[in-house]
XYZ file of C-alpha atoms in Angstrom:
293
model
C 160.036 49.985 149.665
C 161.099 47.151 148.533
C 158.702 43.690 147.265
C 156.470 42.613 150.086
C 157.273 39.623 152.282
C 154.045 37.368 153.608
C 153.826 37.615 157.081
C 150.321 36.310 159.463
C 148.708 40.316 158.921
C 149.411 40.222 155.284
C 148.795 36.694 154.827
C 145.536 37.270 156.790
C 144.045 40.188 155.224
C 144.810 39.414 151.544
C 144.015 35.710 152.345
C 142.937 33.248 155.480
C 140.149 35.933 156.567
C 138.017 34.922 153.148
C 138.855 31.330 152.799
C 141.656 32.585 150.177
C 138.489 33.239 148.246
C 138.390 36.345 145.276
C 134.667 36.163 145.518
C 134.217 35.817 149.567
C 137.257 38.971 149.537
C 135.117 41.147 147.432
C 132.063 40.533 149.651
C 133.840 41.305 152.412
C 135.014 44.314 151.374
C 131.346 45.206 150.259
C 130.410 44.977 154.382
C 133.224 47.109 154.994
C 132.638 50.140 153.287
C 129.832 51.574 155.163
C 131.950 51.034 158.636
C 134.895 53.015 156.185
C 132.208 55.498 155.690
C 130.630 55.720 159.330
C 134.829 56.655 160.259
C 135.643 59.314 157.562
C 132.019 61.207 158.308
C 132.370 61.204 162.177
C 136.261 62.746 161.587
C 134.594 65.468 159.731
C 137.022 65.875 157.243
C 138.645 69.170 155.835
C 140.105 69.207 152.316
C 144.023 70.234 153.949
C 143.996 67.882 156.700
C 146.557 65.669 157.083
C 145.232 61.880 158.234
C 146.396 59.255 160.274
C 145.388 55.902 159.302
C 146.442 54.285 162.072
C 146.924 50.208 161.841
C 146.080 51.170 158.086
C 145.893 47.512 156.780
C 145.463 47.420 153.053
C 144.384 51.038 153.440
C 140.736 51.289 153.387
C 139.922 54.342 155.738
C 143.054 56.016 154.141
C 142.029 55.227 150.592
C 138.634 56.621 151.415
C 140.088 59.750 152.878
C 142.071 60.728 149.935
C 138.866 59.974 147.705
C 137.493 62.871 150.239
C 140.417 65.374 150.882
C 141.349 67.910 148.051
C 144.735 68.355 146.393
C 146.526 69.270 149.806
C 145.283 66.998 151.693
C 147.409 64.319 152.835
C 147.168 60.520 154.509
C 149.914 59.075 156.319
C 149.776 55.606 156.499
C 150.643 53.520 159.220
C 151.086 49.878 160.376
C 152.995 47.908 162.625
C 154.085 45.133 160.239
C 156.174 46.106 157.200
C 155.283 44.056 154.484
C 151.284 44.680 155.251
C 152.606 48.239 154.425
C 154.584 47.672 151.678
C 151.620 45.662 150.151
C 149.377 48.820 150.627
C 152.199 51.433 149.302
C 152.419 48.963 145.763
C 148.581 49.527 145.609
C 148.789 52.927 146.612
C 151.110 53.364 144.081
C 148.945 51.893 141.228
C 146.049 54.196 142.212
C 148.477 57.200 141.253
C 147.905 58.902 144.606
C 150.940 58.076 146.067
C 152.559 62.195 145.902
C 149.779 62.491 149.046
C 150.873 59.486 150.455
C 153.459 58.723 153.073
C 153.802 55.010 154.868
C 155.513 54.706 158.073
C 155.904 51.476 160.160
C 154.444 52.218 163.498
C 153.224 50.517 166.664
C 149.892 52.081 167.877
C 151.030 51.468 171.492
C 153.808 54.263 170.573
C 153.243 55.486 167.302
C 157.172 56.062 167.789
C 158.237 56.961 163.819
C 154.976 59.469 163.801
C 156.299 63.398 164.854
C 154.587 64.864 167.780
C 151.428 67.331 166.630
C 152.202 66.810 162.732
C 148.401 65.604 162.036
C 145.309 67.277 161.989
C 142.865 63.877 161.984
C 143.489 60.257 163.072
C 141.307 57.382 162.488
C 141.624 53.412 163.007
C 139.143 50.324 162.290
C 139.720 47.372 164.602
C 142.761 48.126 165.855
C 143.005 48.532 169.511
C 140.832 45.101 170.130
C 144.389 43.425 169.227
C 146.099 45.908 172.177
C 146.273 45.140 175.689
C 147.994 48.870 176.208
C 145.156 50.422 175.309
C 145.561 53.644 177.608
C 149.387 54.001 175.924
C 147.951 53.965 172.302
C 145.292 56.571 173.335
C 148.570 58.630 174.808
C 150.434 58.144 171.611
C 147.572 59.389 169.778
C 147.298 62.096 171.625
C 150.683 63.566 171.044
C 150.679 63.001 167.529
C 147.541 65.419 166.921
C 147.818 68.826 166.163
C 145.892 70.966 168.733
C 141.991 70.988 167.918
C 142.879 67.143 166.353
C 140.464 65.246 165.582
C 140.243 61.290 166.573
C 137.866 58.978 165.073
C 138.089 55.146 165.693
C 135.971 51.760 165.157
C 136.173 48.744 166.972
C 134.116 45.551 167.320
C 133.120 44.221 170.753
C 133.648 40.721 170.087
C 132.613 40.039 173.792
C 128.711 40.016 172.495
C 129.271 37.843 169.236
C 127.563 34.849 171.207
C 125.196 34.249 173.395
C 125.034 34.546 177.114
C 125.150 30.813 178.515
C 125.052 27.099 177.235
C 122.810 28.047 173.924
C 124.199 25.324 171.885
C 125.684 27.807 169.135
C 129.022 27.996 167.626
C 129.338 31.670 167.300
C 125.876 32.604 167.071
C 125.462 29.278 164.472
C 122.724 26.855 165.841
C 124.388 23.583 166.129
C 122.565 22.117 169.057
C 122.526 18.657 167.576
C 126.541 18.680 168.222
C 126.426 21.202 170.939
C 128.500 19.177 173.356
C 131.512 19.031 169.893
C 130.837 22.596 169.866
C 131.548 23.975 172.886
C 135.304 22.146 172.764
C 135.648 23.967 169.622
C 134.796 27.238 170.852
C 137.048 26.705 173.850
C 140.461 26.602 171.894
C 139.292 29.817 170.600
C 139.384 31.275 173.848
C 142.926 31.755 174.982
C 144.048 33.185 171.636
C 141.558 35.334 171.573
C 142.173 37.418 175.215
C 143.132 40.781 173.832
C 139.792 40.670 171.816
C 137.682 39.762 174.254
C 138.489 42.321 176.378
C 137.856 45.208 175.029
C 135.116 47.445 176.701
C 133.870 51.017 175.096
C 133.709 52.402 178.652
C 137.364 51.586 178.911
C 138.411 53.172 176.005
C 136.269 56.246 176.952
C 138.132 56.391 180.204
C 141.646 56.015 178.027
C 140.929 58.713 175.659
C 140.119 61.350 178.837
C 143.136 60.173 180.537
C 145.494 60.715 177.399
C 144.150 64.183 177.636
C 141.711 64.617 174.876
C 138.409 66.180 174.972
C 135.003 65.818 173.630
C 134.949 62.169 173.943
C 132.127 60.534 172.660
C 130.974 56.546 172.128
C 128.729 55.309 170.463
C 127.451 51.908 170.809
C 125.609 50.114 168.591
C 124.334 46.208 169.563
C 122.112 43.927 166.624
C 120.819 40.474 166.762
C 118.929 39.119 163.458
C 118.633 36.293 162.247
C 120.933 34.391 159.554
C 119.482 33.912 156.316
C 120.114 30.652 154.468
C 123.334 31.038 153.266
C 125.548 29.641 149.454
C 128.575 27.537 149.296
C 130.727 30.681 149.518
C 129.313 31.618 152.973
C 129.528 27.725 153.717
C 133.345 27.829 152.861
C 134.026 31.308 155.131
C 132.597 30.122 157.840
C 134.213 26.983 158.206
C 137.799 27.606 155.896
C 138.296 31.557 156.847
C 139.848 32.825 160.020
C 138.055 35.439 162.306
C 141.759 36.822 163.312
C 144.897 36.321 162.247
C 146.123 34.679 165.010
C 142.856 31.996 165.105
C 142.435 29.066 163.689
C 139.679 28.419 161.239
C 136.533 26.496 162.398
C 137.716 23.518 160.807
C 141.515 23.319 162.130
C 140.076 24.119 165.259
C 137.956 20.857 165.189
C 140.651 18.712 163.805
C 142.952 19.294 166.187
C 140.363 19.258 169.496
C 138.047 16.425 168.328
C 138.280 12.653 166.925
C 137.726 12.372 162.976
C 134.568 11.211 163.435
C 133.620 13.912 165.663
C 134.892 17.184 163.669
C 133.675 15.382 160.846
C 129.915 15.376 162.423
C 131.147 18.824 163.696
C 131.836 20.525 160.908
C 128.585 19.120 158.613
C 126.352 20.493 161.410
C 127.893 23.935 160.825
C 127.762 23.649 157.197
C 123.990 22.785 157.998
C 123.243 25.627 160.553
C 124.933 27.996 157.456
C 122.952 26.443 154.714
C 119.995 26.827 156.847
C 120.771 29.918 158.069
C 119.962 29.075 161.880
C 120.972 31.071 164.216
C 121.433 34.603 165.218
C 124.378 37.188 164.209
C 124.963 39.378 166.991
C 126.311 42.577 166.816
C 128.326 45.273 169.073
C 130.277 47.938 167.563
C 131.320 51.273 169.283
C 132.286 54.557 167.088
C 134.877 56.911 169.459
C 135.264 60.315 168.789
C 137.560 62.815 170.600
C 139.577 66.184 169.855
C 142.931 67.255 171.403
C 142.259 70.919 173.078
């Protein structure tokens, strides 16, 4: 493939979701490697299988796989935007495991460039909260497994990041001294945000038995603890780093909805809240499981 172009996954992943921070990016890959692990162990894993990584990223479920699969084992990697892939083939390439490596540019809602029953495992991490087709991914899935295929998937439900009602947080951030500037801010997250919001696990449940599979199992975890005070580098993701790529960050978001004065007050309430670590961090994930028959 040729030298990756910047485009908003790319430019997201390797930048804007950690404040284009080296330090905040290694953190955050830190949080992500027990969800990596959580994936890989519920796809149970055999040392020939041939995995999907579907909506691969910079590759960290199919990185992890090939850490886990022997010699024949193989990960195809796949990804709807092509220089997010190439980006992940270059690094691929430097880990010296690209001979059990293949990377194909591929819409989940199709899967299109993927041949029909040519792997044995699939897997995904926050994928399908991006997809309104949700059903047609599960379909697309479906065909692409071999029979007795396994499926193993992640996804946030971003619906139970705040809380219920007029709290006076800023996603789960206690900033009831500018609660009134906060919930403007929050509300020009909204409409960007539809696709993300909507996701249900009993919906995709329902998707994965009507693409045909079997064995379908959620599981659904929800947390809420409480923030602990928090450095500069936490200060400077929350308000500088963007929780999608199609978002804003915090402090764009209150530039462009309030006065100076007011995302100014804003935005040194949050920094407070962080510092302080008020507030709660609430957490729903769901783990899917399924096999094709």
């Amino acid at each position: 493939m040729s030298e990756a172009k910047t485009d908003q996954w790319l430019d997201w992943l390797t930048a804007g979701r950690d404040a284009k921070s080296i330090e905040i990016r290694r953190r955050s890959l830190n949080m992500l490697l027990p969800i990596r692990d959580r994936v890989l162990d519920a796809a149970r894993l055999q040392p020939d299988d041939i995995v999907l990584d579907i909506g691969c990223g910079e590759g960290l479920l199919g990185i992890g796989a090939l850490e886990r699969l022997g010699d024949k084992g193989q990960v195809v990697f796949s990804d709807i935007s092509l220089p997010l892939l190439e980006h992940t083939e270059n690094a691929i390439n430097a880990l010296g495991a690209d001979s059990r490596s293949t990377f194909v540019p591929a819409d989940i809602r199709d899967l299109a460039e993927v041949c029909d029953e040519s792997v044995t495992v699939a897997v995904a991490r926050s994928v399908l909260i991006y997809v309104a087709q949700r059903e047609a991914a599960f379909r697309a899935i479906a065909r692409v497994l071999k029979p007795k295929g396994r499926l193993s998937i992640y996804e946030p439900v971003a619906s139970f990041l705040d809380g219920a009602g007029d709290d006076g947080s800023f996603f789960g951030w206690d900033v009831r001294e500018t609660k009134d500037l906060a919930a403007l801010v929050k509300a020009s997250f909204g409409p960007i945000d539809q696709p993300i919001l909507t996701l249900d696990p009993r919906d995709l449940v329902h998707a994965a038995e009507y693409a045909g599979l079997d064995d379908v199992r959620a599981l659904v975890t929800a947390s809420s603890v409480r923030h602990s005070p928090g450095d500069e580098l936490i200060v400077r993701q929350v308000l500088e780093g963007r929780p999608n790529p199609n978002a804003p960050t915090p402090t764009e978001a209150a530039r462009k909805c309030l006065g100076p004065d007011q995302a100014g007050r804003f935005l040194e309430s949050l920094a407070a809240a962080v510092r302080e670590g008020r507030g709660r961090r609430r957490y729903t994930d769901v783990l899917l499981t399924a096999t094709k028959p």
